[in-house]
Coordinates of C-alpha atoms in Angstrom, one line a residue:
Chain A
X1 CA -28.4 7.1 7.4
X2 CA -30.6 4.0 7.3
X3 CA -28.4 1.1 7.4
X4 CA -29.3 -1.8 5.6
X5 CA -28.1 -5.3 7.0
X6 CA -27.9 -8.0 4.5
X7 CA -27.6 -11.7 5.3
X8 CA -26.1 -14.0 4.6
X9 CA -22.8 -12.5 3.1
X10 CA -22.3 -15.6 1.0
X11 CA -24.4 -18.4 0.0
X12 CA -23.6 -22.1 -1.9
X13 CA -26.9 -23.7 -3.4
X14 CA -27.4 -26.7 -5.6
X15 CA -29.0 -25.7 -9.2
X16 CA -32.8 -26.2 -8.8
X17 CA -32.7 -25.3 -5.3
X18 CA -34.7 -22.4 -3.6
X19 CA -32.7 -19.6 -2.0
X20 CA -33.8 -16.7 0.0
X21 CA -31.7 -13.5 0.9
X22 CA -32.7 -11.4 3.6
X23 CA -32.3 -7.4 4.2
X24 CA -32.9 -5.5 7.5
X25 CA -33.6 -2.0 7.3
X26 CA -32.6 0.4 10.5
X27 CA -36.0 1.9 10.3
X28 CA -39.2 1.5 8.5
X29 CA -38.6 2.0 5.0
X30 CA -42.4 1.5 3.6
X31 CA -41.6 -0.7 0.9
X32 CA -39.2 1.6 -0.8
X33 CA -36.6 -1.5 -1.7
X34 CA -35.1 -2.6 -4.7
X35 CA -32.7 -5.6 -5.4
X36 CA -30.1 -5.8 -7.8
X37 CA -28.0 -8.5 -9.2
X38 CA -24.4 -8.0 -10.3
X39 CA -22.8 -10.5 -12.1
X40 CA -18.9 -11.0 -12.3
X41 CA -17.3 -8.0 -13.6
X42 CA -20.5 -6.4 -14.7
X43 CA -23.0 -3.7 -13.7
X44 CA -25.6 -4.2 -11.3
X45 CA -29.0 -4.8 -13.0
X46 CA -32.3 -4.0 -11.2
X47 CA -34.5 -7.2 -10.4
X48 CA -37.2 -6.3 -7.8
X49 CA -38.7 -2.6 -7.0
X50 CA -41.2 -1.5 -4.3
X51 CA -40.3 -4.7 -2.5
X52 CA -42.3 -7.0 -4.6
X53 CA -42.4 -5.6 -8.3
X54 CA -40.6 -7.8 -11.0
X55 CA -38.8 -5.5 -13.3
X56 CA -39.5 -6.1 -17.0
X57 CA -37.5 -8.7 -18.6
X58 CA -36.6 -10.5 -15.4
X59 CA -37.4 -14.0 -15.0
X60 CA -40.6 -15.1 -12.6
X61 CA -38.4 -17.3 -10.5
X62 CA -37.2 -14.0 -8.8
X63 CA -39.6 -12.7 -6.1
X64 CA -39.5 -9.9 -3.3
X65 CA -41.4 -9.8 -0.3
X66 CA -41.5 -8.0 2.9
X67 CA -42.5 -4.7 4.8
X68 CA -41.7 -2.4 7.4
X69 CA -37.8 -3.2 7.9
X70 CA -37.6 -6.8 6.9
X71 CA -37.4 -7.7 3.4
X72 CA -36.4 -10.8 1.3
X73 CA -35.3 -11.8 -2.1
X74 CA -36.2 -15.5 -3.2
X75 CA -34.9 -17.3 -6.1
X76 CA -36.7 -20.6 -7.2
X77 CA -35.2 -23.3 -9.2
X78 CA -31.8 -21.8 -9.1
X79 CA -30.1 -21.7 -12.5
X80 CA -26.2 -21.4 -13.1
X81 CA -26.8 -17.9 -14.7
X82 CA -27.8 -16.9 -11.4
X83 CA -24.4 -16.9 -10.1
X84 CA -23.8 -13.3 -8.9
X85 CA -23.7 -10.8 -6.0
X86 CA -27.2 -9.5 -5.0
X87 CA -27.7 -6.0 -3.1
X88 CA -30.7 -4.3 -1.6
X89 CA -31.1 -0.7 -1.6
X90 CA -33.4 1.5 0.2
X91 CA -35.0 4.8 -1.2
X92 CA -37.2 5.9 1.4
X93 CA -34.8 8.5 2.7
X94 CA -31.6 10.2 1.6
X95 CA -28.8 9.1 1.6
X96 CA -29.8 6.3 -0.5
X97 CA -28.0 3.4 1.1
X98 CA -27.2 -0.3 -0.4
X99 CA -26.9 -3.6 1.7
X100 CA -23.5 -5.2 1.9
X101 CA -24.2 -7.7 -0.5
X102 CA -24.7 -11.3 -0.9
X103 CA -22.4 -13.6 -3.1
X104 CA -24.1 -16.5 -4.7
X105 CA -22.4 -19.7 -5.9
X106 CA -23.4 -22.9 -7.2
X107 CA -22.4 -26.1 -5.2
Chain B
X1 CA -33.2 1.2 -25.8
X2 CA -31.9 3.1 -22.7
X3 CA -28.2 3.2 -22.6
X4 CA -25.6 4.9 -20.4
X5 CA -22.2 5.1 -22.0
X6 CA -19.5 6.1 -19.5
X7 CA -16.0 7.6 -20.4
X8 CA -12.9 5.4 -20.1
X9 CA -10.7 4.1 -17.2
X10 CA -8.6 7.0 -15.6
X11 CA -5.2 6.7 -13.8
X12 CA -4.8 9.9 -11.8
X13 CA -2.0 10.9 -9.2
X14 CA -2.6 11.8 -5.7
X15 CA -4.3 15.3 -5.2
X16 CA -5.3 15.9 -8.7
X17 CA -9.1 15.8 -10.0
X18 CA -10.6 13.4 -12.3
X19 CA -13.8 14.4 -14.6
X20 CA -15.9 11.5 -16.1
X21 CA -19.1 11.6 -18.3
X22 CA -22.2 9.6 -18.8
X23 CA -23.9 9.9 -22.3
X24 CA -27.3 8.9 -22.2
X25 CA -29.6 7.7 -25.2
X26 CA -32.8 5.9 -25.8
X27 CA -35.0 8.5 -23.4
X28 CA -35.6 11.8 -22.7
X29 CA -32.6 12.9 -20.7
X30 CA -34.0 15.9 -19.0
X31 CA -36.8 14.0 -17.8
X32 CA -34.8 11.5 -15.2
X33 CA -32.6 11.8 -12.3
X34 CA -29.1 10.7 -12.9
X35 CA -27.5 9.1 -9.9
X36 CA -23.8 8.2 -9.4
X37 CA -22.8 5.3 -7.3
X38 CA -19.3 4.1 -6.1
X39 CA -18.2 0.8 -5.6
X40 CA -14.9 0.2 -4.0
X41 CA -12.8 -3.1 -4.7
X42 CA -15.5 -5.0 -5.9
X43 CA -17.3 -4.7 -2.5
X44 CA -20.7 -2.7 -1.8
X45 CA -22.2 0.2 -3.5
X46 CA -22.2 3.6 -2.0
X47 CA -24.6 6.5 -3.3
X48 CA -22.6 9.7 -3.9
X49 CA -25.3 12.1 -5.2
X50 CA -28.0 12.6 -8.1
X51 CA -28.8 15.4 -10.6
X52 CA -32.1 16.5 -12.3
X53 CA -30.7 17.4 -15.8
X54 CA -34.0 19.6 -16.5
X55 CA -33.0 22.1 -13.7
X56 CA -29.5 21.1 -12.5
X57 CA -30.8 20.4 -9.2
X58 CA -28.7 18.3 -7.0
X59 CA -29.1 15.9 -4.0
X60 CA -25.8 14.7 -2.4
X61 CA -24.6 11.9 0.3
X62 CA -22.8 14.3 2.9
X63 CA -19.9 11.9 2.9
X64 CA -19.3 13.1 -1.0
X65 CA -20.1 17.0 -0.3
X66 CA -16.8 18.7 -1.5
X67 CA -15.4 15.5 -3.0
X68 CA -17.9 15.1 -6.2
X69 CA -19.4 18.1 -8.4
X70 CA -22.1 16.9 -10.8
X71 CA -23.0 18.7 -13.8
X72 CA -24.6 17.9 -17.2
X73 CA -24.7 19.0 -20.8
X74 CA -28.4 19.0 -21.9
X75 CA -27.3 19.4 -25.5
X76 CA -25.4 16.4 -25.7
X77 CA -27.6 14.4 -23.0
X78 CA -24.3 13.9 -21.1
X79 CA -24.0 13.8 -17.1
X80 CA -20.6 14.6 -15.7
X81 CA -19.1 13.8 -12.2
X82 CA -15.8 15.6 -11.1
X83 CA -13.8 14.0 -8.1
X84 CA -11.3 16.5 -6.3
X85 CA -8.4 16.2 -4.3
X86 CA -8.1 12.4 -4.9
X87 CA -6.4 10.0 -2.6
X88 CA -6.1 6.3 -2.6
X89 CA -9.5 5.9 -1.0
X90 CA -11.1 7.4 -4.3
X91 CA -9.7 4.5 -6.5
X92 CA -13.1 2.6 -7.2
X93 CA -15.4 2.0 -10.0
X94 CA -17.8 4.6 -10.4
X95 CA -21.3 4.0 -12.1
X96 CA -23.7 6.4 -13.5
X97 CA -27.3 5.3 -13.4
X98 CA -30.9 6.5 -14.5
X99 CA -33.3 6.6 -11.9
X100 CA -37.1 5.7 -12.2
X101 CA -39.3 8.8 -12.8
X102 CA -41.0 8.7 -9.6
X103 CA -38.5 6.8 -7.1
X104 CA -34.8 6.6 -6.5
X105 CA -34.3 3.6 -7.7
X106 CA -31.8 2.8 -10.6
X107 CA -33.5 1.1 -13.6
X108 CA -30.6 1.3 -15.9
X109 CA -26.6 1.4 -15.4
X110 CA -23.7 2.5 -17.2
X111 CA -20.8 -0.1 -17.6
X112 CA -18.6 1.9 -14.9
X113 CA -15.5 4.0 -14.8
X114 CA -12.3 2.5 -13.2
X115 CA -10.6 5.2 -11.5
X116 CA -7.0 4.3 -10.1
X117 CA -5.3 6.7 -7.8
X118 CA -1.5 6.2 -7.8
X119 CA 1.6 8.3 -7.9

């Protein structure tokens, strides 16, 4: 199975700041990487697919980058509504696997 | 608009089975894979498996083979997952998702079903 190592596990940042969340795959996943946002008590929502494509309706302050085994999610100008847990997921190989999540809080 | 409406929470006894539903609307149900994902105790996400409604073809995470059974009813655009021989380890929230047409990422999620296994 492809292991997805996500960091940091938790993150506290101020409003307006820029934050980065990293995801490291145990092997090359050829940009088959999605990012999801899960707000407390809600279902996950798709933010980014194919490593860097923004899902329709997602604010442009979210962006994704990376290739090979290393990927990142960047959130510019942090807003209060961005408080959530963020997960990466690889879909290059079965079984599909997720990172362990990054819990983002406002300082 | 795409919606996935899942059945309600379930409280089941150890050793029993539970079957949950996921009713799709707003898209052509038979054209897209439906995945099921487990989330234990607010932790991370585990992919259980997927089913293609048009043919009934399935793919499973080896970990859930023998535990989960996936079926669909095309006439009602509803996907089902049955979990058998339940233990406390099966207590979790279970989500159904719609996968994107050409890739296995999940572009829409149901609201989740909380399953509690307790005597």
